[in-house]
Amino acid sequence: MPRNFGHSPITLNDLTPGRRARIRQLHGQHAVRQRLMDLGLRPNIEVLLVRSAPLDDPIQIKLGTTHITLRRHEAATIEVAHDG
């Protein structure tokens, strides 16, 4: 179940391990946004939140066959649609 219970958009940061989501939009700025896009994070791509570190930061996501580690503040800039 997502962590976000309000009406604001859900971000990758709101997901719990084992949940899939489809990227809707990247809200990062300049170099951070470009880095995320270079890693393959683009609109309409499905990602799986694999795990969260013991202190909750960073998180590991799976994009196809690739595992990517992101800081929570970076994940908070990625708006997603929860797929279940």
CSV table of C-alpha atoms in Angstrom, one decimal:
chain,number,residue,atom,x,y,z
A,1,MET,CA,0.0,0.0,0.0
A,2,PRO,CA,1.4,3.4,-0.8
A,3,ARG,CA,2.5,5.7,2.0
A,4,ASN,CA,0.7,8.7,0.6
A,5,PHE,CA,-2.9,8.9,1.9
A,6,GLY,CA,-3.7,12.5,0.7
A,7,HIS,CA,-4.8,13.8,-2.6
A,8,SER,CA,-1.4,14.9,-3.9
A,9,PRO,CA,0.3,13.0,-6.6
A,10,ILE,CA,2.0,9.7,-5.6
A,11,THR,CA,5.8,9.6,-6.0
A,12,LEU,CA,8.2,6.8,-6.2
A,13,ASN,CA,9.1,7.7,-2.6
A,14,ASP,CA,5.6,6.8,-1.5
A,15,LEU,CA,5.8,3.2,-2.5
A,16,THR,CA,6.6,0.3,-0.3
A,17,PRO,CA,8.8,-2.6,-1.3
A,18,GLY,CA,7.2,-5.1,-3.7
A,19,ARG,CA,5.0,-2.5,-5.3
A,20,ARG,CA,5.0,-1.7,-9.0
A,21,ALA,CA,4.3,1.7,-10.5
A,22,ARG,CA,4.4,3.4,-13.9
A,23,ILE,CA,6.3,6.7,-14.2
A,24,ARG,CA,4.1,9.6,-15.1
A,25,GLN,CA,6.4,12.6,-14.8
A,26,LEU,CA,9.9,13.6,-13.7
A,27,HIS,CA,9.8,16.8,-11.6
A,28,GLY,CA,13.6,17.0,-10.9
A,29,GLN,CA,15.6,20.0,-12.0
A,30,HIS,CA,18.5,20.3,-14.3
A,31,ALA,CA,21.3,17.7,-13.5
A,32,VAL,CA,19.2,15.5,-11.3
A,33,ARG,CA,16.4,15.2,-13.9
A,34,GLN,CA,19.0,14.5,-16.6
A,35,ARG,CA,20.7,11.8,-14.5
A,36,LEU,CA,17.4,10.1,-13.9
A,37,MET,CA,16.6,10.2,-17.6
A,38,ASP,CA,20.1,8.8,-18.4
A,39,LEU,CA,19.3,5.9,-16.1
A,40,GLY,CA,16.2,5.1,-18.1
A,41,LEU,CA,13.6,6.6,-15.9
A,42,ARG,CA,11.1,8.1,-18.3
A,43,PRO,CA,7.4,8.6,-18.5
A,44,ASN,CA,5.3,5.4,-19.1
A,45,ILE,CA,8.1,3.1,-17.9
A,46,GLU,CA,7.2,0.5,-15.2
A,47,VAL,CA,9.4,0.2,-12.1
A,48,LEU,CA,9.3,-2.1,-9.1
A,49,LEU,CA,10.4,-0.9,-5.7
A,50,VAL,CA,12.7,-3.8,-4.6
A,51,ARG,CA,13.8,-2.7,-1.2
A,52,SER,CA,14.6,0.2,1.2
A,53,ALA,CA,17.8,0.4,3.2
A,54,PRO,CA,17.6,-0.2,7.0
A,55,LEU,CA,17.4,3.5,7.8
A,56,ASP,CA,15.0,4.0,4.9
A,57,ASP,CA,17.5,5.7,2.5
A,58,PRO,CA,18.4,4.8,-0.2
A,59,ILE,CA,15.9,2.7,-2.1
A,60,GLN,CA,16.5,0.1,-4.8
A,61,ILE,CA,14.2,-0.1,-7.8
A,62,LYS,CA,14.1,-2.5,-10.7
A,63,LEU,CA,13.7,-1.1,-14.2
A,64,GLY,CA,13.5,-4.1,-16.6
A,65,THR,CA,16.5,-6.2,-15.7
A,66,THR,CA,18.5,-3.3,-14.2
A,67,HIS,CA,18.6,-2.5,-10.5
A,68,ILE,CA,19.0,1.2,-9.7
A,69,THR,CA,19.7,2.8,-6.3
A,70,LEU,CA,18.2,6.2,-5.6
A,71,ARG,CA,18.1,8.5,-2.6
A,72,ARG,CA,14.7,9.3,-1.2
A,73,HIS,CA,14.9,13.0,-2.2
A,74,GLU,CA,15.5,11.9,-5.8
A,75,ALA,CA,12.6,9.4,-5.7
A,76,ALA,CA,10.3,12.1,-4.4
A,77,THR,CA,10.7,14.0,-7.7
A,78,ILE,CA,9.3,11.1,-9.7
A,79,GLU,CA,5.5,11.1,-10.0
A,80,VAL,CA,4.0,7.6,-10.6
A,81,ALA,CA,0.7,5.9,-11.2
A,82,HIS,CA,0.4,3.0,-8.8
A,83,ASP,CA,-0.1,-0.3,-10.6
A,84,GLY,CA,-0.6,-2.6,-7.6
